[in-house]
């Protein structure tokens, strides 16, 4: 991308002036300005303590380069096509040209800045961080371009007029004949003579509308079929051994990750009613915690719960009952005596009476519970709770009360992101039902489900709402900024936002076709797509708005011919080179979420901005502003008079 910008920014006429007319140094300066704006953004937010993420480093330079290079091409190419008026100095000419193009650049840059800063309202940390850094980077890029880059452009033109070599500006070039007419660029002539007239033909425009409406309809039809989540195998290179590990997990494992149903502090385990709400043995409630999880395991295809839970409370009841040999104490000290100890002083904790065979309650419950949690399983007593439950029960107040506890089971085998998300959702549904069934008087606690993977898949429960919120907020910001900066031409702003919305919807269609799932990475790319779409659409819209040609078709053709070539060479061709390199990456996440998505957003942006939007404007674009026509006529008369004096 750097090489392309450096070599194509200049315009070369005769071969002997090739080293003079190139703008390699100016192109490099433009790229350095883009990198400087990124560095300013990183520095400011790093100083403010905002954490930096990998997505910011990967995406923002690409975004700012797309925005910044487009503005550079518009400024340079507009100045190259312009002729200096009689007695007009270089700084006056640059000021006049900037008066024409700077409002369009300001419109796109300010719209993107506001849209990204509003995107920082997102609840997703990745999107929030990206939006903050991107908004600040684009803001600094605009400031540096209209100040530093314009100054460097003036110095480069002076060098060119003095016939000095590019880069080695101290060395004069070969003498050359004065060229009376500035050469036109190939892309500009292609757009003016071929592309714009063909697109604006009466027979072509209905076909264009039909094709793009068909694309939009298809994308709307499949938008709800886009997968949600991030397959962990995508984070590995194509030749990684970890991919074989993931494949073996899916093929040979018989259970999924463990899941814990946690009862928060506040439940009364010492009373018979409180125990019956939780336990799963005889005498327990039919809708107790253990029973509900057991019932869920019987419908494992639906609930993703694979097994009955391991219940510390039921195992404690089995451990403490006098029929077993587990619970024993020294009769002289009341200290715990392990079942493997052979000592005549060790006696059963409870007597073999009807009273002793009942569940322990109140003080008796708490007396033997710490012993159960410290007892290691052995051949004579396999119910010891130290191995299985030492961390499952939180004892409070010097072992006089029970705090938070958990009951563990396992999910079924989870193969993909859809299974993980569904397992998370069903586990939370079960926990909610348990909480509602444990409706004790004065209850101020709840039951929640936890598994090690929940922290990674939590975001996908709300990602659809987050996506709608971020994209709608960005579009609203773009609309209001465009309305103000286009001189309150509301209809122009509406048409521009329609084109941007179509690009975003079509991106979802591409995501479905290309198996790109919706996650934090792709959402950041969609937010970035909204910003890049402004570059494709805003310049064409403003050029149409300020055009003083007669009919809508003529105005659309004029705007496409003059600004379309700069947009095409500044964004489309530049990005193709950088995107093509990404396609060679061994990293699957780069190929899926960067190569495929970036290629799609550039192709869709170019197609909508350079084909559909001009056609749409030619049909239902705003009428020409009479005040702008009068102002243009006055400027044209003044220009013609100065040219006559010059000749």
Coordinates of C-alpha atoms in Angstrom, one line a residue, residues 5-565:
X5 CA 0.6 5.5 -2.8
X6 CA 4.1 6.8 -3.3
X7 CA 4.3 5.9 -7.0
X8 CA 0.8 6.8 -8.1
X9 CA 0.3 10.1 -6.4
X10 CA 2.3 12.0 -9.0
X11 CA 1.5 12.6 -12.7
X12 CA 4.2 12.0 -15.2
X13 CA 4.0 13.6 -18.7
X14 CA 7.3 13.2 -20.8
X15 CA 9.8 10.6 -19.9
X16 CA 12.6 13.1 -19.3
X17 CA 10.7 14.6 -16.4
X18 CA 9.9 11.4 -14.6
X19 CA 12.2 12.1 -11.7
X20 CA 10.7 15.6 -11.3
X21 CA 7.0 14.9 -11.6
X22 CA 6.9 11.9 -9.3
X23 CA 5.6 12.6 -5.8
X24 CA 7.3 9.8 -3.9
X25 CA 8.4 12.1 -1.0
X26 CA 4.9 13.6 -0.8
X27 CA 3.3 10.2 -0.7
X28 CA 5.7 9.0 2.0
X29 CA 4.9 12.2 4.0
X30 CA 1.2 11.5 3.6
X31 CA 1.7 8.0 4.9
X32 CA 3.8 9.3 7.8
X33 CA 1.0 11.7 8.7
X34 CA -1.5 8.8 8.8
X35 CA 0.9 6.9 11.1
X36 CA 1.4 10.0 13.2
X37 CA -2.3 10.4 13.7
X38 CA -2.5 6.8 14.9
X39 CA 0.4 7.4 17.3
X40 CA -1.3 10.5 18.7
X41 CA -4.4 8.5 19.4
X42 CA -2.5 5.7 21.1
X43 CA -0.5 8.2 23.1
X44 CA -3.5 10.2 24.4
X45 CA -5.5 7.3 25.5
X46 CA -2.5 5.4 26.9
X47 CA -1.8 8.5 29.0
X48 CA -5.4 8.5 30.1
X49 CA -5.1 4.9 31.1
X50 CA -7.3 3.3 28.5
X51 CA -6.0 -0.3 27.9
X52 CA -4.8 -1.1 24.4
X53 CA -6.1 -4.2 22.7
X54 CA -4.7 -6.2 19.8
X55 CA -7.8 -5.3 17.6
X56 CA -6.8 -1.7 17.9
X57 CA -3.3 -2.3 16.6
X58 CA -4.5 -4.5 13.8
X59 CA -7.5 -2.5 12.5
X60 CA -7.0 1.2 13.2
X61 CA -3.9 1.7 10.9
X62 CA -5.9 0.1 8.1
X63 CA -8.9 2.3 8.8
X64 CA -7.0 5.6 9.1
X65 CA -5.0 4.7 6.0
X66 CA -8.2 4.2 4.0
X67 CA -9.7 7.5 5.2
X68 CA -6.4 9.5 5.0
X69 CA -5.2 8.3 1.6
X70 CA -8.6 9.1 0.1
X71 CA -8.4 12.6 1.3
X72 CA -4.8 12.9 0.1
X73 CA -5.8 11.8 -3.4
X74 CA -8.7 14.2 -3.5
X75 CA -6.5 17.2 -2.5
X76 CA -3.6 16.4 -4.8
X77 CA -5.6 15.3 -7.9
X78 CA -8.0 18.3 -7.6
X79 CA -5.0 20.6 -7.5
X80 CA -3.4 18.9 -10.4
X81 CA -6.5 19.4 -12.6
X82 CA -6.8 23.0 -11.7
X83 CA -5.2 25.9 -13.6
X84 CA -3.6 28.8 -11.8
X85 CA -5.4 32.1 -12.6
X86 CA -3.8 35.4 -13.7
X87 CA -1.5 36.9 -11.1
X88 CA -2.6 34.2 -8.6
X89 CA 0.1 33.0 -6.2
X90 CA 0.5 29.3 -5.3
X91 CA -0.8 29.8 -1.8
X92 CA -3.9 31.5 -3.2
X93 CA -4.5 28.7 -5.7
X94 CA -4.1 26.0 -2.9
X95 CA -6.6 28.0 -0.8
X96 CA -9.1 28.2 -3.6
X97 CA -8.8 24.5 -4.3
X98 CA -9.2 23.7 -0.6
X99 CA -12.3 25.9 -0.5
X100 CA -13.8 23.4 -3.0
X101 CA -12.7 20.1 -1.6
X102 CA -12.0 20.7 2.2
X103 CA -15.8 20.8 3.0
X104 CA -16.2 17.4 1.6
X105 CA -13.2 16.1 3.5
X106 CA -14.4 17.7 6.7
X107 CA -17.9 16.2 6.1
X108 CA -16.5 12.7 5.9
X109 CA -13.9 13.0 8.6
X110 CA -16.2 14.7 11.1
X111 CA -19.0 12.2 10.4
X112 CA -16.7 9.3 11.1
X113 CA -15.2 10.9 14.2
X114 CA -18.6 11.6 15.8
X115 CA -19.9 8.1 14.8
X116 CA -16.9 6.4 16.3
X117 CA -17.0 8.4 19.5
X118 CA -20.7 7.6 19.9
X119 CA -19.7 3.9 19.3
X120 CA -17.7 4.2 22.6
X121 CA -21.1 4.0 24.4
X122 CA -21.2 0.3 23.5
X123 CA -21.2 -2.2 26.4
X124 CA -18.7 -4.4 24.6
X125 CA -15.1 -3.6 25.7
X126 CA -13.5 -4.4 22.3
X127 CA -15.9 -2.2 20.4
X128 CA -15.7 0.6 23.0
X129 CA -11.9 0.6 23.0
X130 CA -11.7 0.5 19.2
X131 CA -14.2 3.3 18.8
X132 CA -12.3 5.6 21.1
X133 CA -9.0 5.1 19.4
X134 CA -10.4 5.2 15.9
X135 CA -12.4 8.4 16.5
X136 CA -9.3 10.2 17.9
X137 CA -7.0 8.9 15.1
X138 CA -9.4 10.1 12.4
X139 CA -9.7 13.5 14.1
X140 CA -5.9 14.0 14.2
X141 CA -5.6 12.7 10.7
X142 CA -7.9 15.4 9.4
X143 CA -6.1 18.1 11.4
X144 CA -2.7 17.1 10.1
X145 CA -3.9 16.8 6.5
X146 CA -5.4 20.3 6.3
X147 CA -2.3 21.8 8.0
X148 CA 0.9 19.8 7.6
X149 CA 0.1 17.9 4.4
X150 CA -1.2 21.1 2.6
X151 CA 2.1 22.8 3.6
X152 CA 4.2 19.9 2.3
X153 CA 2.1 19.9 -0.9
X154 CA 2.9 23.6 -1.5
X155 CA 6.6 22.9 -1.0
X156 CA 6.5 20.0 -3.4
X157 CA 4.8 22.1 -6.1
X158 CA 7.5 24.7 -5.7
X159 CA 10.2 22.0 -6.1
X160 CA 8.4 20.8 -9.2
X161 CA 8.2 24.3 -10.7
X162 CA 11.9 24.8 -10.1
X163 CA 12.6 21.6 -12.0
X164 CA 14.2 19.8 -9.1
X165 CA 14.3 16.1 -8.5
X166 CA 11.9 14.3 -6.2
X167 CA 13.5 13.1 -2.9
X168 CA 16.9 14.6 -4.0
X169 CA 15.4 18.1 -4.1
X170 CA 18.8 19.8 -4.2
X171 CA 19.7 18.4 -7.6
X172 CA 18.2 20.1 -10.6
X173 CA 16.5 18.0 -13.3
X174 CA 17.0 18.0 -17.0
X175 CA 15.7 20.9 -19.0
X176 CA 12.3 20.3 -20.5
X177 CA 9.9 22.0 -22.8
X178 CA 7.1 23.9 -21.2
X179 CA 3.9 21.9 -21.4
X180 CA 0.9 24.2 -22.1
X181 CA -1.7 21.7 -20.9
X182 CA -1.6 19.6 -17.9
X183 CA -1.8 15.8 -18.6
X184 CA -5.0 14.1 -17.5
X185 CA -4.7 10.9 -15.4
X186 CA -5.8 7.6 -17.0
X187 CA -8.3 6.8 -14.2
X188 CA -9.8 10.3 -14.4
X189 CA -10.2 10.1 -18.2
X190 CA -11.7 6.6 -17.8
X191 CA -14.3 7.8 -15.4
X192 CA -15.1 10.9 -17.4
X193 CA -15.2 9.5 -20.9
X194 CA -16.3 5.9 -20.4
X195 CA -17.5 4.9 -16.9
X196 CA -19.7 7.8 -15.9
X197 CA -21.5 8.1 -19.3
X198 CA -22.1 4.3 -19.4
X199 CA -23.5 4.1 -15.9
X200 CA -25.8 7.1 -16.6
X201 CA -27.4 5.7 -19.7
X202 CA -31.1 5.4 -19.6
X203 CA -30.9 1.7 -20.4
X204 CA -28.3 0.9 -17.7
X205 CA -29.7 2.7 -14.7
X206 CA -32.8 0.5 -14.2
X207 CA -30.6 -2.6 -14.4
X208 CA -28.3 -1.1 -11.8
X209 CA -31.2 -0.5 -9.5
X210 CA -32.6 -4.0 -10.0
X211 CA -29.3 -5.7 -9.3
X212 CA -28.7 -3.7 -6.1
X213 CA -32.2 -4.1 -4.8
X214 CA -31.9 -7.9 -5.5
X215 CA -28.6 -8.0 -3.5
X216 CA -30.3 -6.1 -0.7
X217 CA -33.3 -8.4 -0.6
X218 CA -31.1 -11.5 -0.5
X219 CA -29.0 -10.0 2.4
X220 CA -32.2 -9.2 4.4
X221 CA -33.4 -12.7 3.9
X222 CA -30.2 -14.3 5.3
X223 CA -29.3 -11.8 7.9
X224 CA -30.8 -13.9 10.7
X225 CA -28.9 -16.9 9.5
X226 CA -25.5 -15.5 10.3
X227 CA -23.7 -17.6 12.9
X228 CA -22.9 -16.1 16.3
X229 CA -19.6 -16.9 18.1
X230 CA -16.0 -17.5 17.4
X231 CA -14.7 -21.0 16.7
X232 CA -11.6 -21.5 18.8
X233 CA -9.9 -23.4 16.0
X234 CA -9.9 -20.2 13.9
X235 CA -7.3 -18.7 16.3
X236 CA -4.7 -21.3 15.1
X237 CA -2.6 -21.3 11.9
X238 CA -3.6 -23.8 9.2
X239 CA -0.7 -26.2 10.1
X240 CA -1.0 -26.0 13.9
X241 CA -1.0 -29.2 15.9
X242 CA -3.7 -27.7 18.1
X243 CA -6.2 -28.2 15.3
X244 CA -5.7 -32.0 15.7
X245 CA -6.2 -31.6 19.4
X246 CA -9.6 -29.8 18.9
X247 CA -10.6 -32.5 16.4
X248 CA -9.7 -35.2 18.9
X249 CA -11.7 -33.5 21.6
X250 CA -14.8 -33.5 19.5
X251 CA -14.3 -37.1 18.4
X252 CA -13.3 -38.9 21.6
X253 CA -14.6 -36.9 24.6
X254 CA -17.7 -38.2 26.3
X255 CA -18.5 -35.2 28.5
X256 CA -18.2 -31.5 28.1
X257 CA -16.9 -28.9 30.5
X258 CA -18.0 -28.9 34.2
X259 CA -20.8 -26.6 35.2
X260 CA -21.4 -25.3 38.8
X261 CA -24.7 -24.3 40.1
X262 CA -23.8 -21.9 42.9
X263 CA -26.2 -21.1 45.8
X264 CA -25.3 -17.7 47.1
X265 CA -24.8 -17.0 50.8
X266 CA -28.1 -16.8 52.8
X267 CA -29.7 -20.2 52.4
X268 CA -30.5 -22.0 55.6
X269 CA -29.0 -25.5 55.4
X270 CA -29.5 -26.3 59.1
X271 CA -33.3 -26.4 58.9
X272 CA -35.3 -29.4 57.5
X273 CA -37.1 -27.1 55.0
X274 CA -33.9 -25.5 53.8
X275 CA -32.3 -29.0 53.3
X276 CA -35.4 -30.3 51.4
X277 CA -35.1 -27.4 48.9
X278 CA -31.6 -28.5 47.9
X279 CA -31.1 -32.3 48.5
X280 CA -32.1 -35.0 46.1
X281 CA -32.7 -38.1 48.3
X282 CA -35.7 -39.4 50.1
X283 CA -37.8 -36.8 51.8
X284 CA -36.6 -33.9 49.6
X285 CA -38.8 -31.7 47.5
X286 CA -39.8 -32.8 44.0
X287 CA -38.5 -29.5 42.7
X288 CA -35.4 -29.3 44.8
X289 CA -32.1 -28.0 43.3
X290 CA -30.6 -31.5 42.8
X291 CA -33.9 -32.9 41.4
X292 CA -34.2 -30.1 38.9
X293 CA -30.7 -30.6 37.6
X294 CA -31.3 -34.4 37.5
X295 CA -34.5 -33.8 35.4
X296 CA -32.5 -31.5 33.1
X297 CA -29.9 -34.2 32.6
X298 CA -32.7 -36.5 31.4
X299 CA -33.2 -34.1 28.5
X300 CA -29.6 -33.6 27.7
X301 CA -30.1 -32.9 23.9
X302 CA -32.1 -29.8 24.9
X303 CA -30.6 -28.6 28.2
X304 CA -26.9 -29.6 27.4
X305 CA -26.7 -31.0 31.0
X306 CA -25.1 -34.4 30.7
X307 CA -25.2 -35.9 34.2
X308 CA -26.8 -35.7 37.6
X309 CA -25.0 -33.3 39.9
X310 CA -22.6 -34.3 42.6
X311 CA -24.4 -33.1 45.8
X312 CA -22.3 -32.5 48.9
X313 CA -25.5 -32.3 51.0
X314 CA -26.7 -35.8 50.0
X315 CA -23.2 -37.3 50.4
X316 CA -22.9 -35.6 53.8
X317 CA -26.2 -37.2 54.9
X318 CA -24.8 -40.6 53.8
X319 CA -21.5 -40.0 55.6
X320 CA -23.0 -38.9 58.9
X321 CA -25.7 -41.6 59.2
X322 CA -24.9 -44.2 61.9
X323 CA -25.2 -47.2 59.5
X324 CA -22.0 -46.2 57.8
X325 CA -18.4 -46.4 59.2
X326 CA -17.5 -42.9 58.1
X327 CA -18.4 -40.5 60.9
X328 CA -16.5 -41.5 64.0
X329 CA -15.1 -39.5 66.9
X330 CA -12.8 -40.2 69.9
X331 CA -15.1 -40.6 72.8
X332 CA -12.8 -38.9 75.2
X333 CA -12.0 -35.7 73.1
X334 CA -14.9 -35.5 70.5
X335 CA -12.3 -35.1 67.8
X336 CA -12.8 -36.7 64.4
X337 CA -11.5 -40.2 63.9
X338 CA -11.0 -41.4 60.3
X339 CA -12.6 -44.7 59.2
X340 CA -9.1 -46.1 58.5
X341 CA -8.0 -45.7 62.1
X342 CA -8.2 -48.8 64.3
X343 CA -8.7 -47.5 67.8
X344 CA -11.2 -48.7 70.5
X345 CA -11.7 -45.1 71.5
X346 CA -13.3 -44.3 68.1
X347 CA -17.1 -44.5 68.3
X348 CA -19.9 -43.6 65.9
X349 CA -20.9 -40.0 65.8
X350 CA -24.6 -40.8 66.1
X351 CA -26.4 -43.7 67.8
X352 CA -28.3 -46.4 65.9
X353 CA -31.7 -45.0 67.2
X354 CA -34.6 -43.7 65.1
X355 CA -33.5 -40.2 66.2
X356 CA -29.9 -40.8 65.2
X357 CA -30.9 -42.0 61.7
X358 CA -32.7 -38.8 60.9
X359 CA -31.0 -35.9 59.2
X360 CA -28.8 -33.7 61.4
X361 CA -30.3 -30.3 62.1
X362 CA -29.2 -27.0 63.6
X363 CA -26.1 -27.4 65.9
X364 CA -25.7 -31.1 65.1
X365 CA -25.6 -30.3 61.4
X366 CA -22.8 -27.8 61.8
X367 CA -20.9 -30.0 64.4
X368 CA -20.1 -32.8 61.9
X369 CA -20.0 -30.8 58.6
X370 CA -16.3 -29.6 59.1
X371 CA -15.4 -33.2 59.8
X372 CA -17.0 -34.3 56.6
X373 CA -15.2 -31.7 54.6
X374 CA -11.8 -32.7 56.1
X375 CA -12.3 -36.4 55.7
X376 CA -10.2 -38.0 52.9
X377 CA -11.9 -41.0 51.0
X378 CA -10.5 -44.4 51.8
X379 CA -11.4 -48.1 51.2
X380 CA -13.6 -48.2 54.3
X381 CA -15.4 -44.9 53.6
X382 CA -15.6 -43.6 50.1
X383 CA -17.9 -40.7 51.1
X384 CA -15.3 -38.5 52.6
X385 CA -15.8 -35.0 51.4
X386 CA -12.3 -33.5 51.4
X387 CA -11.4 -34.5 47.8
X388 CA -14.7 -33.6 46.2
X389 CA -16.2 -30.8 48.3
X390 CA -13.4 -29.0 50.2
X391 CA -14.0 -26.0 47.9
X392 CA -17.7 -26.5 47.4
X393 CA -18.8 -25.3 50.8
X394 CA -17.9 -22.0 52.4
X395 CA -18.1 -22.1 56.2
X396 CA -18.8 -18.9 58.1
X397 CA -18.4 -17.6 61.6
X398 CA -15.9 -20.0 62.9
X399 CA -17.6 -23.0 61.3
X400 CA -21.0 -22.2 62.8
X401 CA -22.9 -21.4 59.6
X402 CA -22.8 -22.3 55.8
X403 CA -22.2 -19.6 53.2
X404 CA -22.1 -20.0 49.5
X405 CA -22.0 -23.5 48.1
X406 CA -22.0 -25.2 44.6
X407 CA -23.3 -28.4 43.1
X408 CA -21.2 -29.6 40.1
X409 CA -22.2 -31.5 37.0
X410 CA -21.0 -31.6 33.4
X411 CA -22.3 -30.3 30.1
X412 CA -22.7 -32.6 27.2
X413 CA -20.1 -32.5 24.5
X414 CA -20.0 -29.0 22.9
X415 CA -18.7 -28.9 19.4
X416 CA -19.0 -25.3 18.2
X417 CA -19.9 -21.8 19.3
X418 CA -23.6 -22.4 18.8
X419 CA -23.5 -25.3 21.3
X420 CA -21.5 -23.3 23.9
X421 CA -23.9 -20.4 23.7
X422 CA -26.9 -22.7 23.9
X423 CA -25.4 -24.5 26.9
X424 CA -24.8 -21.1 28.7
X425 CA -28.3 -20.0 27.9
X426 CA -30.0 -23.2 29.1
X427 CA -27.9 -23.4 32.3
X428 CA -29.0 -19.9 33.2
X429 CA -32.6 -20.8 32.5
X430 CA -32.3 -23.8 34.9
X431 CA -30.6 -21.6 37.6
X432 CA -33.4 -19.1 37.3
X433 CA -36.1 -21.8 37.7
X434 CA -34.2 -23.2 40.8
X435 CA -34.1 -19.7 42.3
X436 CA -37.8 -19.2 41.8
X437 CA -38.6 -22.6 43.3
X438 CA -36.5 -21.9 46.4
X439 CA -38.9 -19.2 47.5
X440 CA -38.1 -19.0 51.2
X441 CA -39.5 -16.1 53.4
X442 CA -37.1 -13.2 53.4
X443 CA -34.9 -14.7 50.8
X444 CA -32.1 -12.4 49.5
X445 CA -30.0 -14.8 47.5
X446 CA -30.2 -16.6 44.2
X447 CA -28.7 -19.5 42.3
X448 CA -26.5 -18.9 39.3
X449 CA -24.7 -21.2 36.9
X450 CA -20.9 -21.0 36.1
X451 CA -18.5 -22.8 33.8
X452 CA -15.0 -21.9 32.8
X453 CA -16.1 -20.9 29.2
X454 CA -19.0 -18.7 30.2
X455 CA -16.8 -15.6 30.5
X456 CA -15.9 -16.0 26.8
X457 CA -19.4 -16.6 25.5
X458 CA -21.3 -14.1 27.7
X459 CA -20.9 -11.5 25.0
X460 CA -22.8 -13.5 22.5
X461 CA -26.1 -13.4 24.5
X462 CA -26.4 -9.7 23.7
X463 CA -24.2 -9.3 20.6
X464 CA -27.3 -8.9 18.3
X465 CA -28.6 -6.0 20.4
X466 CA -25.1 -4.6 20.7
X467 CA -24.7 -4.8 16.9
X468 CA -28.0 -3.0 16.2
X469 CA -27.2 -0.4 18.8
X470 CA -23.7 0.4 17.5
X471 CA -24.6 0.5 13.8
X472 CA -27.9 2.5 14.3
X473 CA -26.0 4.9 16.5
X474 CA -23.3 5.4 13.9
X475 CA -25.8 5.9 11.2
X476 CA -27.7 8.5 13.3
X477 CA -24.5 10.4 13.9
X478 CA -23.6 10.3 10.2
X479 CA -27.1 11.5 9.3
X480 CA -27.1 14.5 11.7
X481 CA -23.6 15.6 10.9
X482 CA -24.3 15.3 7.2
X483 CA -27.5 17.4 7.5
X484 CA -25.6 20.2 9.1
X485 CA -22.5 20.2 6.9
X486 CA -24.5 19.8 3.7
X487 CA -26.3 23.0 4.4
X488 CA -29.4 21.3 5.9
X489 CA -30.1 19.4 2.7
X490 CA -31.9 16.6 4.6
X491 CA -32.8 14.6 1.5
X492 CA -29.1 14.4 0.5
X493 CA -28.2 13.1 3.9
X494 CA -31.1 10.5 3.8
X495 CA -29.9 9.1 0.4
X496 CA -26.3 8.9 1.7
X497 CA -27.4 7.0 4.8
X498 CA -29.6 4.7 2.6
X499 CA -26.5 3.8 0.6
X500 CA -24.4 3.2 3.8
X501 CA -27.2 1.1 5.3
X502 CA -27.3 -1.0 2.2
X503 CA -23.6 -1.6 2.4
X504 CA -23.9 -2.8 6.0
X505 CA -26.9 -5.1 5.3
X506 CA -25.0 -6.6 2.3
X507 CA -22.1 -7.2 4.6
X508 CA -24.3 -9.5 6.6
X509 CA -25.2 -11.3 3.3
X510 CA -21.5 -11.8 2.6
X511 CA -20.9 -13.0 6.1
X512 CA -23.5 -15.7 5.6
X513 CA -22.1 -16.7 2.2
X514 CA -18.5 -16.8 3.4
X515 CA -19.2 -18.4 6.8
X516 CA -18.1 -15.4 8.8
X517 CA -19.6 -15.5 12.3
X518 CA -20.8 -12.4 14.3
X519 CA -18.5 -11.8 17.2
X520 CA -16.4 -8.9 18.7
X521 CA -13.9 -9.0 15.8
X522 CA -16.5 -8.9 13.1
X523 CA -18.5 -6.3 15.0
X524 CA -15.5 -4.0 15.1
X525 CA -15.1 -4.6 11.4
X526 CA -18.7 -3.7 10.8
X527 CA -18.3 -0.5 12.8
X528 CA -15.2 0.2 10.7
X529 CA -17.2 -0.6 7.5
X530 CA -19.6 2.1 8.5
X531 CA -16.8 4.6 8.6
X532 CA -15.2 3.5 5.3
X533 CA -18.6 3.6 3.7
X534 CA -18.8 7.3 4.5
X535 CA -15.7 7.8 2.4
X536 CA -17.2 6.1 -0.5
X537 CA -20.6 7.9 -0.3
X538 CA -20.1 11.4 1.2
X539 CA -17.8 12.8 -1.4
X540 CA -20.1 11.7 -4.3
X541 CA -23.1 13.1 -2.4
X542 CA -21.6 16.5 -1.7
X543 CA -20.3 16.7 -5.3
X544 CA -23.8 16.1 -6.5
X545 CA -25.2 18.6 -4.0
X546 CA -22.9 21.5 -5.1
X547 CA -23.1 20.7 -8.8
X548 CA -24.8 23.3 -11.0
X549 CA -25.5 21.2 -14.0
X550 CA -29.0 21.2 -15.5
X551 CA -30.6 17.8 -14.8
X552 CA -30.1 15.2 -12.1
X553 CA -28.5 12.8 -14.6
X554 CA -26.0 15.5 -15.6
X555 CA -25.2 16.4 -12.0
X556 CA -24.7 12.7 -11.1
X557 CA -22.4 12.1 -14.1
X558 CA -20.4 15.3 -13.3
X559 CA -19.9 14.3 -9.7
X560 CA -19.0 10.7 -10.7
X561 CA -16.5 11.9 -13.3
X562 CA -14.7 14.4 -11.1
X563 CA -14.7 12.9 -7.6
X564 CA -15.2 9.2 -8.5
X565 CA -11.7 8.7 -9.9

